Amino acid sequence: MATEEVIQTFCSFCHSNCGMRISVRAGKIARVSGEPSHPANLGRLCPKGAAAKELVYSPQRLKYPLRKTQTGFERISWELALDTIASRLMGLRQKYGPETLVLYRGAPVNQEVFDGFAQLLAAYGSPNRTGPSHLCHVPIQLAKSLTYGGSPEPDYGSTKCMVIWGANPTESNRVGDAVHGRVDKVIPRAKRRGAKLIVIDPVRTPMASMADEWVPIIPETDAALALGMLNVIIGEGLYDKEFVDRWTVGFPSLVEHIQQRTPLWAEKVTGIPAGTIERIARIYATAKPALIHMGNGLDQHPNVVQTTRAISLLPAITGNVDVPGGNAFYPQPKLSPYPTLSPGGKRLGDDKYPLFPNVPFPAVLDAILTGKPYQPKAMIVNHGNPVLINASERRAREALEKLEFLVVFDIFHSATAELADIVLPAACDLERIGFGVYSSPKGAFVALQQKVVEPTPECRAWFEVEYELAKRMGLDKTYPWKTGEEWVNYRLRPTGVSVEDLKERPFVNITPPAEYRKYLRDGFATPSGKVELYSERLKSHGYEPLPVYQEPPQTPVAGFPLLGTTRRPGVYVHTRFRNLPSLRKREPDCVVRIHPKDAQERELEDGDQALVHSPEGSIRVKARVTTDTRPGLVVVDFGWGNPWDEWQNVNILTSDDARDPISSTTSNRRFPCQLRKVVSASE
Ligand SMILES: Nc1nc2c(c(=O)[nH]1)N[C@H]1C(S)=C(S)[C@@H](COP(=O)(O)OP(=O)(O)OC[C@H]3O[C@@H](n4cnc5c(=O)[nH]c(N)nc54)[C@H](O)[C@@H]3O)O[C@H]1N2
Ligand SMILES: Nc1nc2c(c(=O)[nH]1)N[C@H]1C(S)=C(S)[C@@H](COP(=O)(O)OP(=O)(O)OC[C@H]3O[C@@H](n4cnc5c(=O)[nH]c(N)nc54)[C@H](O)[C@@H]3O)O[C@H]1N2
Ligand code: SF4
Ligand SMILES: [Mo]
């Protein structure tokens, strides 16, 4: 019998990056288990991680490069695929200039999604690296950075009050950006210790069910709630006068600004009773220390930056910044930069969204569709599915179809791959080397993703593909690495840790634990050195310097009396994994959650099939009648719509018309709609 070798690695099916041990026998994965000492999971694996073997050996894996023909796709060799891509891209550069190439990369679940093809794009001369960041994380980070000069993280250790605002940690495994030990235990443990739990979410999530206060807010109205809370805290003198005087700018303007933003005003906007707003404001301001975790529920709305600026002022005026149990700045790992990552050229989006740090996808979409300021002609998609994940599938599809040349690098033939001129089969996570860097209250650390098994024949790791392309395009001289291992060692150089150091260890610490109240020594990393309640930077770009509530677009729309929002089922990640049988069994349908009152009015019963209509389109769903949602609000599952799914994409219903003026963010989580029964459960 062949001997079993156990290899240390981590799962990167989602951002948690749980430590894993993989037993390999005769070159094949035999067993997968959690690594007991890994700081992110302490031995636990969720069903997705446990299904890693199913993914690697899925019969649906892309097995060879494909080229689009008049009648479908045909198999081609790697040589031909690489030669074709290199010559097409060089030809397009000559014709249209280097900015014509766009790189779309998906949610950065691991470092290679950040890094893949980035050097190639830059060496080619294009600054246009885009992705879902206008919907995910970056708008909130921008708001925090405008306010604090950095991104303070919820610090659960000794907190007395947790405000979980627009996050669903039970399904997402996220309690912030930093690693806090087992995510499923962090909040319950703090609660057992006596910390209050306030969950602000239109939906009664599992976390909302265990909360001291579930605050079922109307989607996209959180700025009004935050302003109402600021009004109470300031009006009742519950703010931290010493911190405000010494460490903030703009407090007198803020006081004036929130005068009219009373709890009664906020009640009308948010649907939350004024009494509740007063109560949670008092609890948050007086619990000391108290933390706020802002999740992705706040991200996907067209007033996200102002909204999360408003929320960011709460820790500032209550002195909960950079204190244990509040929101604190953790040590961040440093990596070597790519030599040519700032290639110059006119970045798409810079004219309209100058403060947004990345190239936002809506700006790319507009440029493709309108030719302004110029028209990108080529795109490489790595580890992402832009057709399905952007608001308005119709518009995303239209834009990608308009490109002259689309290359998709994926492990499956996704909805986006369907549109490609060339599809390349990627080696998956367990078939190549990778790494991750993390922050945590105990300090920053690094972990290695090892190549556990040889790639599925003809599947290749991104770094090999990228380097082969670079060679063919005459751009390889700019590369600080040639192989995967060299890539890891190059990027990790400032940490002092190398691949060799990491091979036998689940992680290596690279900084001391977090220190608190660093501002006493260093100030804040803002232009004023203080927390900027009033933002001159926003003002100088023509935006409101103090946070404002903006009425959501599209409400009400005649004929669409319901509001729709979207949910991400925990057993999937975005559009992934519905083709893995063990996971599909757990969530086989695209479900709409609907309140009994709304269901009754439409003669809908649990299990019935219905059509959800919005002004943009309609999709079929299965009804679940539940009081977990508010009357008037239906919650549709996000992530279906790949070629192997029999359910459709919820972004057929969403619109990309409304955009956040600062970040271009669209309204992926709020759309007007109506429901109609099509098949009864009993039929
Ligand atoms: N309505 C609505 N829209 C949303 C959201 C929502 O909640 N509601 N969420 C938004 C958010 S926060 C995000 S981050 C985005 C997500 O947007 P994306 O990241 O673009 O979407 P994913 O479905 O994660 O796409 C990942 C793709 O990578 C492929 N893949 C998997 N492993 C590998 C690999 O090893 N190598 C390569 N090359 N490819 C691989 C998968 O097969 C899949 O096609 O969606 C956004 N859109
Ligand atoms: N299993 C699994 N894990 C994942 C992912 C996945 O797709 N599946 N995706 C990963 C990614 S890319 C991300 S960004 C993270 C996100 O992880 P989280 O930040 O935890 O966000 P979500 O899980 O999307 O939960 C958002 C919550 O906000 C609520 N919400 C929606 N609109 C509003 C609103 O207007 N106001 C308020 N207050 N609440 C609102 C929703 O009902 C939902 O309960 O998860 C990551 N982890
Ligand atoms: S998918 Fe599950 S096991 Fe994998 S990193 Fe995320 S939480 Fe951990
Ligand atoms: Mo995300």
mmCIF file of N, CA and C and ligand atoms in Angstrom, residues 10-20 40-41 44-51 109 171-173 183 570-573 577, ligand 3:
data_model
loop_
_atom_site.group_PDB
_atom_site.id
_atom_site.type_symbol
_atom_site.label_atom_id
_atom_site.label_comp_id
_atom_site.label_asym_id
_atom_site.label_seq_id
_atom_site.Cartn_x
_atom_site.Cartn_y
_atom_site.Cartn_z
ATOM 1 N N PHE A 10 -3.242 25.974 3.070
ATOM 2 C CA PHE A 10 -4.473 26.594 3.550
ATOM 3 C C PHE A 10 -5.499 26.640 2.437
ATOM 4 N N CYS A 11 -6.754 26.736 2.844
ATOM 5 C CA CYS A 11 -7.867 26.782 1.901
ATOM 6 C C CYS A 11 -8.053 28.239 1.473
ATOM 7 N N SER A 12 -8.246 28.470 0.183
ATOM 8 C CA SER A 12 -8.569 29.860 -0.183
ATOM 9 C C SER A 12 -9.849 29.914 -1.007
ATOM 10 N N PHE A 13 -10.797 29.097 -0.608
ATOM 11 C CA PHE A 13 -12.112 29.184 -1.251
ATOM 12 C C PHE A 13 -12.841 30.447 -0.805
ATOM 13 N N CYS A 14 -12.505 30.940 0.381
ATOM 14 C CA CYS A 14 -12.983 32.274 0.762
ATOM 15 C C CYS A 14 -11.838 32.996 1.453
ATOM 16 N N HIS A 15 -12.064 34.246 1.853
ATOM 17 C CA HIS A 15 -10.974 35.068 2.387
ATOM 18 C C HIS A 15 -10.441 34.568 3.730
ATOM 19 N N SER A 16 -11.165 33.657 4.391
ATOM 20 C CA SER A 16 -10.719 33.238 5.724
ATOM 21 C C SER A 16 -9.381 32.525 5.685
ATOM 22 N N ASN A 17 -9.114 31.821 4.608
ATOM 23 C CA ASN A 17 -7.832 31.133 4.434
ATOM 24 C C ASN A 17 -7.483 30.225 5.612
ATOM 25 N N CYS A 18 -8.387 29.295 5.905
ATOM 26 C CA CYS A 18 -8.212 28.365 7.028
ATOM 27 C C CYS A 18 -7.054 27.402 6.778
ATOM 28 N N GLY A 19 -6.311 27.118 7.835
ATOM 29 C CA GLY A 19 -5.220 26.152 7.730
ATOM 30 C C GLY A 19 -5.765 24.761 7.425
ATOM 31 N N MET A 20 -5.071 24.052 6.516
ATOM 32 C CA MET A 20 -5.535 22.708 6.119
ATOM 33 C C MET A 20 -4.379 21.739 6.110
ATOM 34 N N ALA A 40 -6.606 31.053 12.026
ATOM 35 C CA ALA A 40 -7.903 31.428 11.435
ATOM 36 C C ALA A 40 -8.992 30.417 11.758
ATOM 37 N N ASN A 41 -8.653 29.168 12.000
ATOM 38 C CA ASN A 41 -9.725 28.167 12.127
ATOM 39 C C ASN A 41 -9.516 27.160 13.244
ATOM 40 N N ARG A 44 -10.962 23.816 12.443
ATOM 41 C CA ARG A 44 -12.286 23.703 11.822
ATOM 42 C C ARG A 44 -12.192 23.899 10.304
ATOM 43 N N LEU A 45 -12.952 23.122 9.566
ATOM 44 C CA LEU A 45 -13.138 23.405 8.142
ATOM 45 C C LEU A 45 -14.629 23.489 7.891
ATOM 46 N N CYS A 46 -15.047 24.424 7.059
ATOM 47 C CA CYS A 46 -16.468 24.496 6.724
ATOM 48 C C CYS A 46 -16.746 23.501 5.594
ATOM 49 N N PRO A 47 -18.007 23.275 5.242
ATOM 50 C CA PRO A 47 -18.294 22.288 4.188
ATOM 51 C C PRO A 47 -17.603 22.579 2.857
ATOM 52 N N LYS A 48 -17.340 23.869 2.563
ATOM 53 C CA LYS A 48 -16.670 24.192 1.298
ATOM 54 C C LYS A 48 -15.227 23.689 1.324
ATOM 55 N N GLY A 49 -14.530 24.016 2.400
ATOM 56 C CA GLY A 49 -13.144 23.550 2.524
ATOM 57 C C GLY A 49 -13.091 22.027 2.509
ATOM 58 N N ALA A 50 -14.055 21.419 3.199
ATOM 59 C CA ALA A 50 -14.082 19.953 3.258
ATOM 60 C C ALA A 50 -14.332 19.347 1.875
ATOM 61 N N ALA A 51 -14.888 20.152 0.951
ATOM 62 C CA ALA A 51 -15.176 19.643 -0.401
ATOM 63 C C ALA A 51 -14.018 19.887 -1.373
ATOM 64 N N VAL A 109 -9.472 36.357 -2.854
ATOM 65 C CA VAL A 109 -9.521 35.354 -1.789
ATOM 66 C C VAL A 109 -8.133 34.863 -1.410
ATOM 67 N N GLU A 171 -22.451 33.186 7.864
ATOM 68 C CA GLU A 171 -22.324 32.626 6.520
ATOM 69 C C GLU A 171 -21.006 33.038 5.863
ATOM 70 N N SER A 172 -20.524 34.244 6.176
ATOM 71 C CA SER A 172 -19.381 34.779 5.421
ATOM 72 C C SER A 172 -18.044 34.471 6.077
ATOM 73 N N ASN A 173 -18.069 34.071 7.360
ATOM 74 C CA ASN A 173 -16.814 33.854 8.062
ATOM 75 C C ASN A 173 -15.956 35.107 8.135
ATOM 76 N N VAL A 183 -13.988 32.105 13.688
ATOM 77 C CA VAL A 183 -14.980 33.152 13.462
ATOM 78 C C VAL A 183 -16.306 32.815 14.139
ATOM 79 N N GLY A 570 -24.261 30.605 2.552
ATOM 80 C CA GLY A 570 -22.954 30.294 3.145
ATOM 81 C C GLY A 570 -22.236 29.114 2.523
ATOM 82 N N VAL A 571 -22.951 28.193 1.908
ATOM 83 C CA VAL A 571 -22.256 27.020 1.338
ATOM 84 C C VAL A 571 -21.654 27.325 -0.021
ATOM 85 N N TYR A 572 -21.907 28.510 -0.531
ATOM 86 C CA TYR A 572 -21.291 28.889 -1.799
ATOM 87 C C TYR A 572 -20.449 30.142 -1.582
ATOM 88 N N VAL A 573 -19.589 30.454 -2.542
ATOM 89 C CA VAL A 573 -18.913 31.753 -2.543
ATOM 90 C C VAL A 573 -19.243 32.407 -3.885
ATOM 91 N N PHE A 577 -19.076 27.000 -6.812
ATOM 92 C CA PHE A 577 -19.354 25.764 -6.046
ATOM 93 C C PHE A 577 -20.709 25.107 -6.258
HETATM 94 S S1 SF4 B 3 -14.146 28.074 2.474
HETATM 95 FE FE1 SF4 B 3 -14.430 27.376 4.582
HETATM 96 S S2 SF4 B 3 -12.584 26.198 5.036
HETATM 97 FE FE2 SF4 B 3 -12.160 27.422 3.196
HETATM 98 S S3 SF4 B 3 -11.210 29.287 3.950
HETATM 99 FE FE3 SF4 B 3 -13.405 29.696 3.785
HETATM 100 S S4 SF4 B 3 -14.231 29.213 5.852
HETATM 101 FE FE4 SF4 B 3 -12.206 28.289 5.698
#
